[in-house]
Short mmCIF file of C-alpha atoms in Angstrom, two decimals:
data_model
loop_
_atom_site.label_atom_id
_atom_site.label_comp_id
_atom_site.label_asym_id
_atom_site.label_seq_id
_atom_site.Cartn_x
_atom_site.Cartn_y
_atom_site.Cartn_z
CA MET A 1 0.00 0.00 0.00
CA ASP A 2 2.87 2.36 0.78
CA PHE A 3 4.36 1.70 -2.66
CA ASN A 4 1.09 2.56 -4.36
CA VAL A 5 0.76 5.78 -2.41
CA LYS A 6 4.30 6.80 -3.31
CA LYS A 7 3.71 5.97 -6.98
CA LEU A 8 0.47 7.92 -6.95
CA ALA A 9 2.24 10.91 -5.42
CA SER A 10 5.06 10.62 -7.96
CA ASP A 11 2.62 10.44 -10.89
CA ALA A 12 0.75 13.44 -9.54
CA GLY A 13 4.02 15.37 -9.34
CA VAL A 14 4.93 14.47 -12.93
CA PHE A 15 1.47 15.46 -14.12
CA PHE A 16 1.68 18.80 -12.31
CA THR A 17 5.15 19.51 -13.72
CA ARG A 18 3.97 18.75 -17.24
CA ALA A 19 0.91 20.94 -16.76
CA VAL A 20 3.13 23.84 -15.66
CA GLN A 21 5.43 23.35 -18.66
CA PHE A 22 2.49 23.17 -21.07
CA THR A 23 0.91 26.32 -19.60
CA GLU A 24 4.16 28.26 -19.79
CA GLU A 25 4.60 27.21 -23.43
CA LYS A 26 1.13 28.46 -24.27
CA LEU A 27 1.90 31.76 -22.53
CA GLY A 28 5.22 32.07 -24.33
CA GLN A 29 7.21 31.85 -21.11
CA ALA A 30 8.99 28.57 -21.88
CA GLU A 31 10.81 27.13 -24.86
CA LYS A 32 9.21 24.29 -26.83
CA THR A 33 10.99 21.55 -28.76
CA GLU A 34 9.63 21.47 -32.31
CA LEU A 35 9.12 18.21 -34.15
CA ASP A 36 10.96 17.67 -37.43
CA PRO A 37 9.02 18.80 -40.54
CA HIS A 38 8.57 15.24 -41.87
CA LEU A 39 6.89 14.13 -38.65
CA GLU A 40 4.72 17.25 -38.61
CA ASN A 41 3.57 16.52 -42.18
CA LEU A 42 2.76 12.93 -41.22
CA ILE A 43 0.69 14.14 -38.27
CA THR A 44 -1.21 16.63 -40.45
CA ARG A 45 -1.89 13.94 -43.04
CA ALA A 46 -3.06 11.49 -40.39
CA ASP A 47 -5.44 14.06 -38.88
CA GLY A 48 -6.91 14.73 -42.32
CA THR A 49 -7.33 11.00 -42.94
CA LYS A 50 -9.13 10.55 -39.64
CA ASN A 51 -11.46 13.51 -40.14
CA TRP A 52 -12.44 12.62 -43.71
CA THR A 53 -12.84 8.94 -42.88
CA GLU A 54 -15.28 9.88 -40.12
CA LYS A 55 -17.29 12.08 -42.50
CA ILE A 56 -17.35 9.48 -45.29
CA LEU A 57 -18.33 6.73 -42.88
CA ARG A 58 -21.08 8.81 -41.30
CA GLN A 59 -22.53 9.92 -44.66
CA THR A 60 -22.37 6.39 -46.11
CA GLU A 61 -24.34 5.14 -43.12
CA VAL A 62 -26.90 7.87 -43.77
CA LEU A 63 -27.07 6.84 -47.44
CA LEU A 64 -27.65 3.20 -46.58
CA GLN A 65 -29.94 3.95 -43.62
CA PRO A 66 -31.60 7.33 -44.29
CA ASN A 67 -33.73 7.43 -41.12
CA PRO A 68 -31.51 8.70 -38.24
CA ILE A 69 -33.71 6.96 -35.65
CA ASP A 70 -33.46 3.62 -37.46
CA HIS A 71 -29.74 4.20 -37.91
CA THR A 72 -29.17 4.79 -34.20
CA GLY A 73 -31.28 1.79 -33.27
CA ALA A 74 -29.46 -0.39 -35.78
CA ARG A 75 -26.08 0.64 -34.36
CA ILE A 76 -27.23 -0.12 -30.80
CA GLU A 77 -28.60 -3.50 -31.87
CA GLU A 78 -25.40 -4.27 -33.75
CA TYR A 79 -23.34 -3.33 -30.69
CA ILE A 80 -25.41 -5.58 -28.40
CA TYR A 81 -25.16 -8.59 -30.71
CA ASP A 82 -21.43 -7.98 -31.13
CA LYS A 83 -20.93 -7.99 -27.35
CA LEU A 84 -22.99 -11.18 -27.07
CA ASP A 85 -20.84 -12.71 -29.84
CA LYS A 86 -23.95 -13.54 -31.86
CA LYS A 87 -24.80 -12.99 -35.50
CA LEU A 88 -27.14 -10.11 -36.20
CA PRO A 89 -30.40 -11.50 -37.68
CA SER A 90 -31.27 -10.42 -41.19
CA LYS A 91 -34.11 -7.90 -41.39
CA ALA A 92 -36.62 -7.46 -44.20
CA THR A 93 -36.13 -4.30 -46.23
CA ASN A 94 -38.88 -1.76 -46.87
CA ALA A 95 -39.33 -3.04 -50.42
CA GLU A 96 -39.71 -6.61 -49.15
CA LEU A 97 -42.31 -5.47 -46.62
CA LEU A 98 -44.16 -3.59 -49.35
CA GLY A 99 -44.12 -6.67 -51.54
CA GLN A 100 -45.45 -8.82 -48.70
CA TYR A 101 -48.28 -6.35 -48.06
CA MET A 102 -49.18 -6.41 -51.76
CA LEU A 103 -49.31 -10.21 -51.77
CA GLU A 104 -51.53 -10.25 -48.69
CA ALA A 105 -53.78 -7.59 -50.22
CA ALA A 106 -54.04 -9.67 -53.41
CA ASN A 107 -55.21 -12.67 -51.41
CA ASP A 108 -57.82 -10.49 -49.74
CA PHE A 109 -59.08 -8.88 -52.97
CA GLY A 110 -58.90 -12.11 -54.95
CA PRO A 111 -55.80 -13.27 -56.83
CA VAL A 112 -57.82 -13.94 -60.03
CA THR A 113 -59.12 -10.37 -60.30
CA PRO A 114 -57.16 -7.96 -62.51
CA TYR A 115 -56.19 -5.82 -59.52
CA GLY A 116 -55.28 -8.84 -57.38
CA SER A 117 -53.17 -10.50 -60.08
CA THR A 118 -51.35 -7.22 -60.75
CA LEU A 119 -50.70 -6.80 -57.03
CA ILE A 120 -49.16 -10.27 -57.01
CA THR A 121 -46.93 -9.44 -59.99
CA VAL A 122 -45.77 -6.10 -58.59
CA GLY A 123 -45.40 -7.53 -55.09
CA GLU A 124 -43.13 -10.32 -56.28
CA TYR A 125 -40.86 -7.85 -58.03
CA GLN A 126 -40.86 -5.57 -54.98
CA LYS A 127 -39.61 -8.51 -52.95
CA ARG A 128 -36.88 -9.10 -55.54
CA LEU A 129 -35.89 -5.45 -55.32
CA GLY A 130 -35.82 -5.72 -51.54
CA GLY A 131 -33.63 -8.81 -51.73
CA ALA A 132 -31.20 -6.98 -54.01
CA GLU A 133 -31.18 -4.05 -51.58
CA ARG A 134 -30.50 -6.31 -48.61
CA GLU A 135 -27.60 -7.93 -50.46
CA PHE A 136 -26.24 -4.49 -51.35
CA LEU A 137 -26.46 -3.32 -47.74
CA HIS A 138 -24.70 -6.44 -46.51
CA THR A 139 -21.94 -6.19 -49.11
CA SER A 140 -21.42 -2.48 -48.45
CA ALA A 141 -21.23 -3.02 -44.70
CA THR A 142 -18.73 -5.85 -45.10
CA THR A 143 -16.46 -4.44 -47.78
CA PHE A 144 -16.63 -0.70 -47.05
CA LEU A 145 -18.10 0.36 -43.72
CA THR A 146 -16.37 -2.27 -41.58
CA PRO A 147 -12.80 -1.45 -42.79
CA LEU A 148 -13.39 2.27 -42.24
CA ARG A 149 -14.82 1.65 -38.79
CA ASN A 150 -11.95 -0.72 -37.92
CA PHE A 151 -9.46 2.01 -38.80
CA LEU A 152 -11.15 4.57 -36.57
CA GLU A 153 -11.69 2.19 -33.66
CA GLY A 154 -8.42 0.28 -33.96
CA ASP A 155 -5.48 1.81 -35.82
CA TRP A 156 -6.39 5.39 -35.04
CA ARG A 157 -6.71 4.72 -31.32
CA THR A 158 -3.23 3.21 -31.33
CA ILE A 159 -1.86 6.21 -33.22
CA SER A 160 -3.57 8.63 -30.83
CA LYS A 161 -2.16 6.78 -27.82
CA GLU A 162 1.39 6.93 -29.17
CA ARG A 163 0.99 10.60 -30.09
CA ARG A 164 -0.09 11.43 -26.54
CA LEU A 165 2.91 9.52 -25.25
CA LEU A 166 5.15 11.46 -27.65
CA GLU A 167 3.72 14.74 -26.35
CA ASN A 168 4.47 13.66 -22.78
CA ARG A 169 8.03 12.74 -23.76
CA ARG A 170 8.44 16.14 -25.37
CA LEU A 171 7.19 17.91 -22.26
CA ASP A 172 9.60 15.87 -20.13
CA LEU A 173 12.44 16.80 -22.49
CA ASP A 174 11.63 20.50 -22.30
CA ILE A 175 11.33 20.28 -18.51
CA CYS A 176 14.82 18.76 -18.34
CA LYS A 177 16.16 21.46 -20.66
CA ALA A 178 14.69 24.21 -18.46
CA ARG A 179 16.01 22.52 -15.32
CA LEU A 180 19.54 22.25 -16.76
CA LYS A 181 19.41 25.87 -17.88
CA LYS A 182 18.47 27.04 -14.38
CA ALA A 183 21.17 24.85 -12.80
CA LYS A 184 23.86 26.29 -15.08
CA GLN A 185 22.69 29.83 -14.39
CA ALA A 186 22.88 29.21 -10.64
CA GLU A 187 26.36 27.69 -11.01
CA ALA A 188 27.56 30.65 -13.07
CA LYS A 189 26.13 33.10 -10.56
CA ALA A 190 27.86 31.31 -7.67
CA ALA A 191 31.16 31.30 -9.54
CA ALA A 192 30.93 35.05 -10.13
CA ALA A 193 30.25 35.85 -6.43
CA PRO A 194 33.10 37.68 -4.46
CA ASP A 195 35.55 35.44 -2.65
CA PHE A 196 35.60 35.89 1.12
CA GLN A 197 38.68 33.70 1.66
CA GLU A 198 40.83 36.44 3.21
CA THR A 199 38.28 38.02 5.49
CA ARG A 200 35.95 35.17 6.31
CA PRO A 201 37.41 31.68 5.87
CA ARG A 202 34.23 30.08 7.13
CA ASN A 203 32.19 31.72 4.36
CA TYR A 204 34.70 30.41 1.84
CA VAL A 205 34.12 26.85 3.04
CA LEU A 206 30.38 27.34 2.70
CA SER A 207 30.80 28.81 -0.77
CA ALA A 208 32.91 25.86 -1.89
CA SER A 209 30.32 23.42 -0.54
CA ALA A 210 27.51 25.23 -2.32
CA SER A 211 29.52 25.27 -5.54
CA ALA A 212 30.00 21.52 -5.29
CA LEU A 213 26.27 21.03 -4.77
CA LEU A 214 25.50 23.21 -7.78
CA SER A 215 27.98 21.26 -9.87
CA GLU A 216 26.31 17.99 -8.85
CA GLU A 217 22.94 19.49 -9.73
CA VAL A 218 24.23 20.40 -13.19
CA ASP A 219 25.59 16.87 -13.71
CA LYS A 220 22.31 15.38 -12.56
CA SER A 221 20.32 17.66 -14.87
CA GLU A 222 22.55 16.75 -17.82
CA HIS A 223 22.04 13.06 -17.14
CA GLU A 224 18.27 13.49 -16.92
CA LEU A 225 18.35 15.46 -20.15
CA ARG A 226 20.22 12.69 -21.97
CA VAL A 227 17.71 10.11 -20.73
CA ALA A 228 14.77 12.32 -21.71
CA GLN A 229 16.27 12.95 -25.14
CA THR A 230 16.73 9.21 -25.71
CA GLU A 231 13.15 8.43 -24.70
CA PHE A 232 11.83 11.25 -26.86
CA ASP A 233 13.79 10.08 -29.91
CA ARG A 234 12.61 6.50 -29.40
CA GLN A 235 8.98 7.54 -29.08
CA ALA A 236 9.25 9.86 -32.09
CA GLU A 237 10.49 6.91 -34.18
CA VAL A 238 7.63 4.68 -33.01
CA THR A 239 5.10 7.40 -33.81
CA ARG A 240 6.68 8.05 -37.19
CA LEU A 241 6.42 4.38 -38.19
CA LEU A 242 2.75 4.30 -37.20
CA LEU A 243 1.98 7.49 -39.08
CA GLU A 244 3.74 6.25 -42.22
CA GLY A 245 1.34 3.31 -42.13
CA ILE A 246 -1.40 5.76 -43.16
CA SER A 247 -0.26 5.17 -46.76
CA SER A 248 -1.17 1.50 -46.41
CA THR A 249 -4.49 2.58 -44.93
CA HIS A 250 -5.17 4.69 -48.02
CA LEU A 251 -4.44 1.72 -50.28
CA ASN A 252 -6.76 -0.49 -48.25
CA HIS A 253 -9.52 2.10 -48.33
CA LEU A 254 -8.99 2.47 -52.09
CA ARG A 255 -9.71 -1.23 -52.59
CA CYS A 256 -12.73 -0.96 -50.33
CA LEU A 257 -13.98 2.02 -52.34
CA HIS A 258 -13.74 0.00 -55.56
CA ASP A 259 -15.69 -2.83 -53.92
CA PHE A 260 -18.36 -0.39 -52.74
CA ALA A 261 -18.73 1.18 -56.19
CA GLU A 262 -18.95 -2.27 -57.78
CA ALA A 263 -21.62 -3.37 -55.29
CA GLN A 264 -23.55 -0.18 -55.95
CA ALA A 265 -23.36 -0.64 -59.71
CA THR A 266 -24.49 -4.26 -59.40
CA TYR A 267 -27.42 -3.25 -57.20
CA TYR A 268 -28.65 -0.54 -59.58
CA ALA A 269 -28.21 -2.85 -62.55
CA GLN A 270 -30.29 -5.52 -60.83
CA CYS A 271 -32.98 -2.97 -60.03
CA HIS A 272 -33.02 -1.80 -63.63
CA HIS A 273 -33.39 -5.33 -64.96
CA TYR A 274 -36.12 -6.17 -62.47
CA MET A 275 -38.08 -3.08 -63.49
CA GLN A 276 -37.67 -3.92 -67.17
CA ASP A 277 -39.01 -7.41 -66.49
CA LEU A 278 -41.87 -5.92 -64.47
CA GLN A 279 -42.80 -3.63 -67.36
CA ARG A 280 -42.90 -6.58 -69.73
CA GLU A 281 -45.08 -8.53 -67.31
CA LEU A 282 -47.47 -5.60 -66.91
CA ASN A 283 -47.66 -5.11 -70.69
CA ARG A 284 -48.31 -8.82 -71.19
CA CYS A 285 -51.08 -8.76 -68.59
CA ALA A 286 -52.58 -5.60 -70.11
CA ASN A 287 -52.53 -7.12 -73.62
CA ALA A 288 -54.15 -10.29 -72.26
CA VAL A 289 -57.16 -8.35 -70.95
CA GLY A 290 -57.28 -6.10 -74.04
CA ALA A 291 -56.31 -2.90 -72.20
CA PRO A 292 -52.76 -1.98 -73.17
CA LEU A 293 -50.92 0.43 -70.93
CA PRO A 294 -50.49 3.97 -72.23
CA PRO A 295 -46.97 4.91 -73.40
CA ALA A 296 -46.56 7.28 -70.45
CA ALA A 297 -46.99 4.34 -68.07
CA VAL A 298 -43.88 2.66 -69.37
CA CYS A 299 -40.55 3.98 -68.12
CA PRO A 300 -38.12 4.82 -70.95
CA ASN A 301 -35.04 2.69 -71.28
CA PRO A 302 -32.02 4.98 -71.65
CA VAL A 303 -29.75 2.02 -72.28
CA SER A 304 -31.62 0.55 -75.23
CA SER A 305 -31.46 3.71 -77.30
CA ALA A 306 -27.70 3.89 -76.80
CA PHE A 307 -27.28 0.25 -77.72
CA LEU A 308 -29.36 0.57 -80.86
CA SER A 309 -27.92 3.84 -82.11
CA GLY A 310 -25.98 3.21 -85.28
CA GLN A 311 -27.55 -0.24 -85.78
CA SER A 312 -30.78 0.67 -87.54
CA SER A 313 -30.69 1.64 -91.18
CA PRO A 314 -31.64 5.23 -92.02
CA GLY A 315 -34.87 4.08 -93.57
CA ALA A 316 -35.81 1.67 -90.82
CA THR A 317 -38.89 2.47 -88.81
CA VAL A 318 -38.53 1.74 -85.08
CA SER A 319 -41.63 1.59 -82.92
CA THR A 320 -41.37 2.95 -79.39
CA SER A 321 -44.96 2.39 -78.34
CA SER A 322 -45.53 -0.52 -75.98
CA GLY A 323 -48.82 -1.20 -77.70
CA GLN A 324 -46.95 -2.11 -80.90
CA ARG A 325 -44.82 -4.83 -79.27
CA PRO A 326 -45.41 -8.15 -81.13
CA SER A 327 -46.87 -10.84 -78.89
CA THR A 328 -45.25 -13.64 -80.92
CA LEU A 329 -42.36 -13.80 -83.32
CA ALA A 330 -43.95 -15.01 -86.52
CA MET A 331 -41.81 -16.95 -88.96
CA GLU A 332 -42.46 -14.52 -91.77
CA GLN A 333 -41.06 -11.69 -89.62
CA THR A 334 -37.71 -13.41 -89.39
CA GLN A 335 -37.52 -13.41 -93.15
CA LEU A 336 -37.50 -9.58 -93.26
CA PRO A 337 -34.22 -7.84 -94.10
CA VAL A 338 -31.98 -7.79 -91.06
CA THR A 339 -30.06 -4.72 -89.94
CA GLY A 340 -26.75 -4.44 -88.08
CA ALA A 341 -25.97 -8.11 -87.46
CA ARG A 342 -23.15 -8.41 -84.92
CA LYS A 343 -21.83 -10.41 -82.01
CA ALA A 344 -22.98 -9.79 -78.43
CA LYS A 345 -21.86 -11.05 -75.02
CA VAL A 346 -24.58 -12.10 -72.57
CA LEU A 347 -24.25 -10.27 -69.23
CA TYR A 348 -26.87 -12.12 -67.18
CA ASP A 349 -28.89 -15.33 -67.33
CA TYR A 350 -32.32 -14.88 -68.91
CA ASP A 351 -35.21 -17.34 -68.98
CA ALA A 352 -37.51 -17.08 -72.00
CA HIS A 353 -41.09 -16.25 -71.09
CA ASP A 354 -42.58 -17.87 -74.21
CA SER A 355 -41.59 -19.62 -77.41
CA SER A 356 -40.87 -16.34 -79.19
CA GLU A 357 -37.93 -15.55 -76.85
CA LEU A 358 -34.48 -17.09 -76.56
CA SER A 359 -33.08 -18.15 -73.17
CA LEU A 360 -29.60 -16.83 -72.40
CA LEU A 361 -26.65 -17.91 -70.28
CA ALA A 362 -24.22 -15.40 -68.81
CA ASP A 363 -20.90 -14.92 -70.66
CA GLU A 364 -21.97 -16.76 -73.83
CA LEU A 365 -21.60 -15.16 -77.29
CA ILE A 366 -24.54 -14.93 -79.67
CA THR A 367 -25.34 -13.18 -82.93
CA VAL A 368 -27.91 -10.41 -82.73
CA TYR A 369 -29.68 -8.14 -85.20
CA THR A 370 -32.84 -6.10 -85.50
CA VAL A 371 -35.62 -6.05 -88.07
CA PRO A 372 -37.71 -3.10 -89.25
CA GLY A 373 -40.62 -2.31 -86.97
CA MET A 374 -39.16 -4.16 -83.97
CA ASP A 375 -39.36 -2.81 -80.42
CA PRO A 376 -36.03 -1.07 -79.59
CA ASP A 377 -35.83 -2.90 -76.25
CA TRP A 378 -35.42 -6.20 -78.06
CA LEU A 379 -33.15 -7.81 -80.65
CA ILE A 380 -33.25 -11.05 -82.57
CA GLY A 381 -30.67 -13.47 -81.14
CA GLU A 382 -29.23 -16.54 -82.85
CA ARG A 383 -27.27 -19.36 -81.23
CA GLY A 384 -26.65 -22.20 -83.64
CA ASN A 385 -30.05 -23.32 -84.89
CA GLU A 386 -31.91 -21.51 -82.09
CA LYS A 387 -33.45 -18.12 -82.69
CA GLY A 388 -35.65 -15.78 -80.68
CA LYS A 389 -36.13 -12.37 -79.11
CA VAL A 390 -33.60 -11.27 -76.49
CA PRO A 391 -33.68 -8.14 -74.25
CA VAL A 392 -31.06 -5.54 -75.08
CA THR A 393 -30.29 -4.80 -71.42
CA TYR A 394 -28.93 -8.32 -70.94
CA LEU A 395 -26.32 -7.88 -73.70
CA GLU A 396 -22.99 -6.21 -74.29
CA LEU A 397 -22.74 -5.50 -78.02
CA LEU A 398 -19.30 -6.19 -79.46
CA SER A 399 -17.78 -4.31 -82.33
#
């Protein structure tokens, strides 16, 4: 117990001495050891990395979880499950909930009624959209948010701890410098004092004893300064190595950023394809009951026009109205003059909805072309002896 009390008193004394030194530096009454420019630049760069990482992380969380209340609750729930060492259960997204409500409403209204059957169709696609969103959120959290959070809660805490230790070592060094300076000034003042050897021998003995004590104080201060300088240099090197690791952090975050952008692109592409399929389903249902959807009810496809530009002949007539989409691919239509035949790479698997369409497998190569009067969202695809309509959005046209 005595040892602990002494250590506590010693630590309190060190803390007080450092506080005095820090205050005097702020008031301009004490000298301060400056860090070398390279270390200062590393510290500035690290501070910028920490600040921007916090902002990017916070805004990405807002993007993925717009509601601040839900966001806070999700973080608390995630923290609790992490402390319990249990896996966080998967939650249904808003789109999945909407789809489920539509399916339940369809059962209530009657699944065979036009409204009920349409609710079922739209509800199923809403659930697909929700599943794609859930996968995107999971991928983004794993590949982007987690590495950023690990840096702030792991690496940055270590860097901050070593920087605080470096600051303490610097204060100790400056304290030793000030102490040595005062000791040398006292020694010089004692040496310049008048000698009382002739008149007062006893005073001369006292002066010699005091001079010896001052000399010992100077030697002690010089030793403490050397020790403080060594500890400061060692801590500065440790801090420098940690700060130089920020470059590796940037490279890691760069890879994570690529993964996040890829996940985002995949998610939006899936949503686009699901909506295109939903439009086709709604048009097919509308044609079946003899009430085609108006053109304004169909979302334009910005991709198809870009894909088909330069493929159609100047005299070709391209129909953009959904009401003019052929329900079947008649044999005589395939005998019409073809335009812009070329190779295409299949991007995604596609299951044909009827005999007029051609099923596709991802990464396969097929020959595609268009015919006059054909819907711009579709092309004619050929694979060996097989032929049928294929959606443009599932293809990458090759030159």
